[in-house]
Short mmCIF file of C-alpha atoms in Angstrom, two decimals:
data_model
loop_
_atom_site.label_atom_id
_atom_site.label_comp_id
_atom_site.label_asym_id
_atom_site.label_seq_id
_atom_site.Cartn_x
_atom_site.Cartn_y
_atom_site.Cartn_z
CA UNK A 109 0.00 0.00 0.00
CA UNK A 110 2.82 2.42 0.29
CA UNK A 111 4.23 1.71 -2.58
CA UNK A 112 1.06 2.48 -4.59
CA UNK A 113 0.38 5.31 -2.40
CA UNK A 114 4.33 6.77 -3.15
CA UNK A 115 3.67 5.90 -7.32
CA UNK A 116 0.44 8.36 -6.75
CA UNK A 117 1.73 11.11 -5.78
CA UNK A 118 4.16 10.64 -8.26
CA UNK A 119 2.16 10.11 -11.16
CA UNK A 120 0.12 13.21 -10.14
CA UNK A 121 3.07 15.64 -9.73
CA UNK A 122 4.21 14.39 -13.18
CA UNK A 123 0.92 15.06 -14.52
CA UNK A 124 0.69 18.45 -13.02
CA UNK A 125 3.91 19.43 -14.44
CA UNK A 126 4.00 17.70 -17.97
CA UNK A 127 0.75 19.34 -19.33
CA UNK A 128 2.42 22.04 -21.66
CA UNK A 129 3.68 21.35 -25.24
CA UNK A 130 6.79 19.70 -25.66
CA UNK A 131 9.30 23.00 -26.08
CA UNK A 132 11.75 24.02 -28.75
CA UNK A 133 14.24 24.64 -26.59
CA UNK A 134 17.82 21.95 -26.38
CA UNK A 135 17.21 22.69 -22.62
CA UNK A 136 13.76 21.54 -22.22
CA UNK A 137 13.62 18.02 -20.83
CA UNK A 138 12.67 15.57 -22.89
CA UNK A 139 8.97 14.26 -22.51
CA UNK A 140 7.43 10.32 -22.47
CA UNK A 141 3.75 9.96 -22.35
CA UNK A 142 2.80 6.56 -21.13
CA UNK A 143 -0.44 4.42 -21.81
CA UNK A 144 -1.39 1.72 -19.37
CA UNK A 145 -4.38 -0.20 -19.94
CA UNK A 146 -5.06 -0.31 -16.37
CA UNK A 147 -2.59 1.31 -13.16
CA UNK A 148 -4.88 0.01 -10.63
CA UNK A 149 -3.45 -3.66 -11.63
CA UNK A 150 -0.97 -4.58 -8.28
CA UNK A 151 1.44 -6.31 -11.38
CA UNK A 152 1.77 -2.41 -12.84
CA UNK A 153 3.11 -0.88 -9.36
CA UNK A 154 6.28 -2.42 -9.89
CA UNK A 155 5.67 -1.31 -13.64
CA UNK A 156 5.69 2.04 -12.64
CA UNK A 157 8.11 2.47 -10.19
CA UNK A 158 10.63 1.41 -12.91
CA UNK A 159 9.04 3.63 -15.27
CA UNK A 160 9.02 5.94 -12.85
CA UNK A 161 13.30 5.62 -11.36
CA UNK A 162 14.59 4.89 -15.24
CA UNK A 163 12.65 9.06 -16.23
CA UNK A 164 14.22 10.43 -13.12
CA UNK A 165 17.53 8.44 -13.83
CA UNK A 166 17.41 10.13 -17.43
CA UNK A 167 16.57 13.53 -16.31
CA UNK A 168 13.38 12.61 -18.22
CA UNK A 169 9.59 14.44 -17.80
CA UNK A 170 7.31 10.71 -17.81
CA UNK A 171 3.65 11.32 -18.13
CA UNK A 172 1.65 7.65 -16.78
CA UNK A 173 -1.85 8.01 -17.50
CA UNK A 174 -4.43 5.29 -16.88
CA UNK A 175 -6.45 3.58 -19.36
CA UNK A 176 -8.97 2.28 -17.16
CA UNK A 177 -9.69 -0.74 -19.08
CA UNK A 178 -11.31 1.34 -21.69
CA UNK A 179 -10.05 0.81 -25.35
CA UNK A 180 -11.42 3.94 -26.86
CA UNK A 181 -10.18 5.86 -23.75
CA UNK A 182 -6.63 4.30 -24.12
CA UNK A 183 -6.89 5.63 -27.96
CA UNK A 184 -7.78 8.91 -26.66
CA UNK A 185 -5.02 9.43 -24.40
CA UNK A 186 -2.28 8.12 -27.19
CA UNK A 187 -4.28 11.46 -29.46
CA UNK A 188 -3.69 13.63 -26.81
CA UNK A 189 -0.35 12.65 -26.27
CA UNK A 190 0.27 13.31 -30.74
CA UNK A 191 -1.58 16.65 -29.86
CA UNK A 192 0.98 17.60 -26.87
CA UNK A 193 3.68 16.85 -29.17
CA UNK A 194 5.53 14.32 -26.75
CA UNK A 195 9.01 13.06 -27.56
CA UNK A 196 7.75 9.46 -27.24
CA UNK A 197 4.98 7.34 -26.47
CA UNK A 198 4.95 4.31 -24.62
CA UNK A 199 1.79 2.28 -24.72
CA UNK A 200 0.48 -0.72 -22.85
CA UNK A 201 -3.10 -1.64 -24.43
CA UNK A 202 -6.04 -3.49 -23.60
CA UNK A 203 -6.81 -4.16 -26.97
CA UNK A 204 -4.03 -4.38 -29.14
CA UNK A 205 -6.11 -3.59 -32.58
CA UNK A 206 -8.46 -0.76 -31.01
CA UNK A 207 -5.26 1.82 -30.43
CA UNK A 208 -3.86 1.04 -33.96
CA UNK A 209 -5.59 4.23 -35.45
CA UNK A 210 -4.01 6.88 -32.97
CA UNK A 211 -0.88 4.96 -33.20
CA UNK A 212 -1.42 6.15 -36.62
CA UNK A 213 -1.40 9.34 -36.04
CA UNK A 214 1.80 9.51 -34.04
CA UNK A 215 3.29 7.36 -36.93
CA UNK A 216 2.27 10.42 -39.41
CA UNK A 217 3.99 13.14 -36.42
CA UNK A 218 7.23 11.37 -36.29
CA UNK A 219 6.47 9.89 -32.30
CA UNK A 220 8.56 7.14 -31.67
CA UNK A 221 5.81 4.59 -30.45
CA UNK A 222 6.53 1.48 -28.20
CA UNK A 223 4.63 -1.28 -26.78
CA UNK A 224 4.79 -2.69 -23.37
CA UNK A 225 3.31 -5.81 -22.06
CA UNK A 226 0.87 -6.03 -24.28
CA UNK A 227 1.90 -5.20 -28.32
CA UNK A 228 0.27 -3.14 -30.63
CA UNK A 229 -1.58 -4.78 -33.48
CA UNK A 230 -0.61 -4.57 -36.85
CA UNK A 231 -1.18 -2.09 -39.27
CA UNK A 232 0.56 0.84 -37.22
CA UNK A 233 4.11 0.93 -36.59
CA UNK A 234 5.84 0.58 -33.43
CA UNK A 235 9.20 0.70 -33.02
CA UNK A 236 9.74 -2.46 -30.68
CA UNK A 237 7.91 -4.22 -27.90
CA UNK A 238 9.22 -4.20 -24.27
CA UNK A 239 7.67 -7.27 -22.61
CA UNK A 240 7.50 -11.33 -22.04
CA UNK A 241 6.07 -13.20 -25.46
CA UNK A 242 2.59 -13.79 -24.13
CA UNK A 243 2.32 -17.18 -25.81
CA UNK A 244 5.15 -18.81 -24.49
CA UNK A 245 4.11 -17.61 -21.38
CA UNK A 246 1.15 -19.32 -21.82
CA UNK A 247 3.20 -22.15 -22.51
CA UNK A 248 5.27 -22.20 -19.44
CA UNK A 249 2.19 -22.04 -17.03
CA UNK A 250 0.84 -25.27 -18.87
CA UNK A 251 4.32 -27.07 -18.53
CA UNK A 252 4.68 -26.23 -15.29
CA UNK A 253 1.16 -27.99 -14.38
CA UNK A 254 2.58 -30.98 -16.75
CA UNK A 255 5.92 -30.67 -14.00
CA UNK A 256 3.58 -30.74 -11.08
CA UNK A 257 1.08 -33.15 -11.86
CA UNK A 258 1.56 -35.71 -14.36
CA UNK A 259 1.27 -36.85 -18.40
CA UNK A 260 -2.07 -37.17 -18.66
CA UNK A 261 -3.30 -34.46 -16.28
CA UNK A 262 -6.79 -32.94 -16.47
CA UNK A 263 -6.33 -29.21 -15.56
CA UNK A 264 -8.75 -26.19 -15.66
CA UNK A 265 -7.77 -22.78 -16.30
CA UNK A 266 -8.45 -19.34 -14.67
CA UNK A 267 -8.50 -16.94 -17.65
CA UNK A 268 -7.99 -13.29 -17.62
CA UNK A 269 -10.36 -10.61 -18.44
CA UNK A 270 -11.63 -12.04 -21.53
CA UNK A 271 -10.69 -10.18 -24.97
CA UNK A 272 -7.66 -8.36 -23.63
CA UNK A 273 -4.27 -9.52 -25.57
CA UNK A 274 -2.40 -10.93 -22.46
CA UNK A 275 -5.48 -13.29 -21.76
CA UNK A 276 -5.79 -14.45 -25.23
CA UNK A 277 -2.12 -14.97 -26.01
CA UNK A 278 -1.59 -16.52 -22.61
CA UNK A 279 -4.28 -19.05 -22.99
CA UNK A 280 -2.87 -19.24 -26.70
CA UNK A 281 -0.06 -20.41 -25.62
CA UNK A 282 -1.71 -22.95 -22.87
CA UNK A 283 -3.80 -24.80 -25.27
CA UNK A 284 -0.53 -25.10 -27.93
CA UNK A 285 1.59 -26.57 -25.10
CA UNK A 286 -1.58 -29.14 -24.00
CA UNK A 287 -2.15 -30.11 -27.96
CA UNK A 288 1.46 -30.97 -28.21
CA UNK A 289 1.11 -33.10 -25.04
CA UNK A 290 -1.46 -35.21 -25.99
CA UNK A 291 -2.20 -36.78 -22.67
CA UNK A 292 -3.17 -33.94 -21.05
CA UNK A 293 -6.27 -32.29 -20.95
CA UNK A 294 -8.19 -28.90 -20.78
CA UNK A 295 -11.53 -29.46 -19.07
CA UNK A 296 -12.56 -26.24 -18.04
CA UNK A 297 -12.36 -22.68 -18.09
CA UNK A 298 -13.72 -19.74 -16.78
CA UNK A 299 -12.65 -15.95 -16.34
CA UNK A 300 -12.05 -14.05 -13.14
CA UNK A 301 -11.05 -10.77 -14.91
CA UNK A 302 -7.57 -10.32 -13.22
CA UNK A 303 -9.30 -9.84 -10.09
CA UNK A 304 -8.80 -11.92 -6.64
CA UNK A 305 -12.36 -12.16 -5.43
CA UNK A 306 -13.57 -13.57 -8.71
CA UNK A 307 -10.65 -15.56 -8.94
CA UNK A 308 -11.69 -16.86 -5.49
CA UNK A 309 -15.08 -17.79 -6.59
CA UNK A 310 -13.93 -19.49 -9.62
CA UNK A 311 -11.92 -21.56 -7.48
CA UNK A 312 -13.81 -22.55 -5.11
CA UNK A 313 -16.67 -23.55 -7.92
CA UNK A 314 -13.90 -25.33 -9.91
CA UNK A 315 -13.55 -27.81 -6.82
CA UNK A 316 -16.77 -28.25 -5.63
CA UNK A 317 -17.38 -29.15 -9.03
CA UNK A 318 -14.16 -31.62 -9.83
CA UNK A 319 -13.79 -34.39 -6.63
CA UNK A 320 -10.35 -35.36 -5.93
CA UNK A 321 -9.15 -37.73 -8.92
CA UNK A 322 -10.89 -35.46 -11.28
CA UNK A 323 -8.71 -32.13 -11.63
CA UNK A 324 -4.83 -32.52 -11.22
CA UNK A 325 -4.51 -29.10 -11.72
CA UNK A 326 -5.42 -25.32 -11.92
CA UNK A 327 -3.76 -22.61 -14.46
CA UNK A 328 -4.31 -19.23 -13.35
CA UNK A 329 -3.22 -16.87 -16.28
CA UNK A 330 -2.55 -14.00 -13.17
CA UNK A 331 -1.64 -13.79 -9.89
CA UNK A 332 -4.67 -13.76 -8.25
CA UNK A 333 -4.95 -17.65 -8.39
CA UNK A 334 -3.19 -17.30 -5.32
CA UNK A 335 -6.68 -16.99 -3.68
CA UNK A 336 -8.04 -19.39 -5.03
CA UNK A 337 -4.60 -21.61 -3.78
CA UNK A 338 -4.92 -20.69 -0.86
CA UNK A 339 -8.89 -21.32 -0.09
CA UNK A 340 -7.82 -25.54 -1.50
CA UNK A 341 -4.93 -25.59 0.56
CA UNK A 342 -7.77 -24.79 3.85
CA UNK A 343 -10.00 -27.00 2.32
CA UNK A 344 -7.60 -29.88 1.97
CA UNK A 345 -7.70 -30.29 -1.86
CA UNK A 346 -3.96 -30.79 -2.32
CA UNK A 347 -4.56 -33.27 -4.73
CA UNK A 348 -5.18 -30.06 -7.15
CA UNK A 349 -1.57 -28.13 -8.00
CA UNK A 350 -1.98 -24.57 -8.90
CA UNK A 351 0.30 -22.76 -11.60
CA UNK A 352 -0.43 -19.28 -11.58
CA UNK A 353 1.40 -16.61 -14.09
CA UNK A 354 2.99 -13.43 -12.29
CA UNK A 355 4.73 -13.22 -9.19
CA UNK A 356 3.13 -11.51 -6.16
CA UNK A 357 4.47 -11.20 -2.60
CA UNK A 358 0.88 -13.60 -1.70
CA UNK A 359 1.97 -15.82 -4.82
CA UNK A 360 6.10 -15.82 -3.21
CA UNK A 361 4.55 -16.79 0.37
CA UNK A 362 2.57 -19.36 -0.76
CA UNK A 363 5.23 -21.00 -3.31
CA UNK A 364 7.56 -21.01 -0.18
CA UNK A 365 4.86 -22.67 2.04
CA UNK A 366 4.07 -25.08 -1.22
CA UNK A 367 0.14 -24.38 -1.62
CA UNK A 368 1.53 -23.04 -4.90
CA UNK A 369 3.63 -25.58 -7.23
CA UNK A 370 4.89 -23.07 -9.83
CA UNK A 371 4.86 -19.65 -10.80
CA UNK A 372 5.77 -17.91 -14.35
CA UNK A 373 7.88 -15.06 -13.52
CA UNK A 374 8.58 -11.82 -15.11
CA UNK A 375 9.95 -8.90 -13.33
CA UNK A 376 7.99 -5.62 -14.37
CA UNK A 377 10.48 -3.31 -12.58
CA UNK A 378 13.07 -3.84 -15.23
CA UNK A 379 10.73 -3.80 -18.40
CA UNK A 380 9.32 -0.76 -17.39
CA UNK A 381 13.14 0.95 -17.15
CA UNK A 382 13.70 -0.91 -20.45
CA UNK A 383 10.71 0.86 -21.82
CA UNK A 384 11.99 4.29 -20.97
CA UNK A 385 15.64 3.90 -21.87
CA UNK A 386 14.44 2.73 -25.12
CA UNK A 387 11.97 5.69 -25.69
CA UNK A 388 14.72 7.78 -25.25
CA UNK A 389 16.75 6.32 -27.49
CA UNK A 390 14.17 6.61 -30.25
CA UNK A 391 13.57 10.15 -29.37
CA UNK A 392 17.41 10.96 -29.23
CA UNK A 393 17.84 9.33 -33.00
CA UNK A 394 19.58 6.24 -32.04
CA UNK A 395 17.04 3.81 -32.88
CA UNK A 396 20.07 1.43 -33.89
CA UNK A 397 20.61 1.20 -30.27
CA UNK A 398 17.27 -0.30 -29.57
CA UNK A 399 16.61 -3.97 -30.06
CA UNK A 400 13.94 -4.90 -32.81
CA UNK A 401 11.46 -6.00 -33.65
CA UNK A 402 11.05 -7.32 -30.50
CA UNK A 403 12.49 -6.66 -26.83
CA UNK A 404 11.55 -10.17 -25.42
CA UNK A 405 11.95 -10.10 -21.14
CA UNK A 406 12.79 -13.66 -20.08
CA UNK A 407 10.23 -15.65 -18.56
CA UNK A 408 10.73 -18.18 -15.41
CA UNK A 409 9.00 -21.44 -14.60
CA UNK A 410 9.80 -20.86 -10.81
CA UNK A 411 8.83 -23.35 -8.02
CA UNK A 412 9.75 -23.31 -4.32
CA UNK A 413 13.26 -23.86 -4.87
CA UNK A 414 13.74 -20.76 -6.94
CA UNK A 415 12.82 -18.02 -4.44
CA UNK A 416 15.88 -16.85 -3.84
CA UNK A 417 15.99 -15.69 -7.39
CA UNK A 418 13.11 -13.54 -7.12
CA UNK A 419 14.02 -9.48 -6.80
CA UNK A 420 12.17 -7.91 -4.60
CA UNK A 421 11.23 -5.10 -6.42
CA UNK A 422 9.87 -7.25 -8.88
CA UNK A 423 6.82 -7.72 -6.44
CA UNK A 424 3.64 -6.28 -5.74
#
């Protein structure tokens, strides 16, 4: 909570003093304007905090503004940020297709446009992407339940909020992984919209539904399976593993105390420096110095044995 509160106060002073046009001037900072489907996520705090130490790091003025879920909104803020004349845009979408038109538009002003976390559909350019391959993440939460249960496991998955890219490349990537593993099996699925108290409820129904012998295993595509983890471990169901993508300090305690089997890890603190830095570099004219078309973070299969590993301002 004080992180989020600190990031705040932060994000509104940076509003408050980045709502002029870009200036003229070689001694005017430079300016980022960032999209994010959705800063009330816990996964973004860390997101922003290394958005927000990489701008002051850089001497640079970084604008975070929330998309609230909302596609058109998210469009609207990357228009205002063209109209503002902003050195660079940085843009984290909901909907990778809906924010191609005002991506557009900054194409036809010369902004240097990036993606983070989730990519920008085609038929707008983008410079590079800043973020884990949602597929193969996908991938590594279904081969971790493989790891943790057994060939022919029957496993159910907690999807995302349905239609955003994450949740459809992540469970992408889950059903490749389970088609190329032909014992397993996908038996249900359901969506708890990023959010703990749904992902509760799905959990609960998934094993009141599925006795023991039935369900070998749980894929959450976020971290909030780690409420649903911890209501089986209470109940005694730990018969049922549970994978969950993302690493939160509730997912960390839990993989330590082993009512979680695996978690896929990416740390958001550095992507969102990466992001910056790389903005930067577009804006500056080295766009040589910035890796494309892609900026792939690595991805971790991590089980109790890999804490250690974990940064700890990669959590949230």
């Amino acid at each position: 909570m004080r992180l989020a509160a600190v990031l705040l106060s932060a994000l509104v002073l940076t509003t408050s003093t980045a709502c002029g046009q870009a200036g003229d001037s070689a001694d005017d900072p430079m300016r980022v304007g960032v999209v994010l489907f959705n800063t009330d996520l816990p996964s973004f705090a860390p997101l922003m905090a290394g958005i927000t130490a990489k701008g002051e790091e850089l001497g640079v003025e970084v604008d975070i503004q929330n998309g609230q879920l909302d596609p058109a909104r998210q469009a609207q803020l990357v228009q205002q940020f063209v109209t503002r004349r902003v050195d660079a845009i940085v843009i984290s979408a909901s909907d990778a297709n809906a924010v191609v038109p005002a991506v557009r538009q900054a194409n036809a002003a010369g902004i240097p446009v990036l993606g983070l976390t989730n990519d920008i559909g085609e038929g707008a350019e983008r410079l590079t992407y800043v973020g884990s391959d949602n597929v193969a993440f996908g991938e590594i939460l279904a081969q971790g339940a493989l790891e943790a249960t057994k060939p022919d496991a029957k496993v159910a998955i907690i999807l995302g909020a349905l239609g955003t890219t994450s949740e459809r490349q992540r469970t992408e990537g889950i059903e490749k992984f389970v088609g190329a593993n032909p014992g397993m099996e996908i038996i249900a699925r359901q969506t708890a919209n990023w959010d703990n108290a749904q992902a509760l409820k799905v959990g609960q129904d998934l094993l009141a539904k599925y006795p023991p012998g039935t369900l070998d295993a749980i894929i959450c595509e976020g971290p909030e399976g780690a409420a649903a983890a911890k209501y089986a471990a209470s109940a005694g169901r730990s018969d049922v593993k549970f994978i969950v993508g993302d690493t939160s300090q509730d997912v960390l305690a839990q993989l330590e105390a082993g009512t979680i089997a695996g978690t896929g890890f990416q740390n958001f603190f550095d992507q969102g420096g990466t992001a910056i830095q790389y903005a930067v570099d577009a804006a500056s004219g080295r766009d040589a110095q910035v890796p494309q078309p892609n900026a792939y973070a690595p991805i971790e299969l991590y089980t109790a044995a890999d804490v250690a590993k974990i940064p700890a301002n990669s959590l949230f």
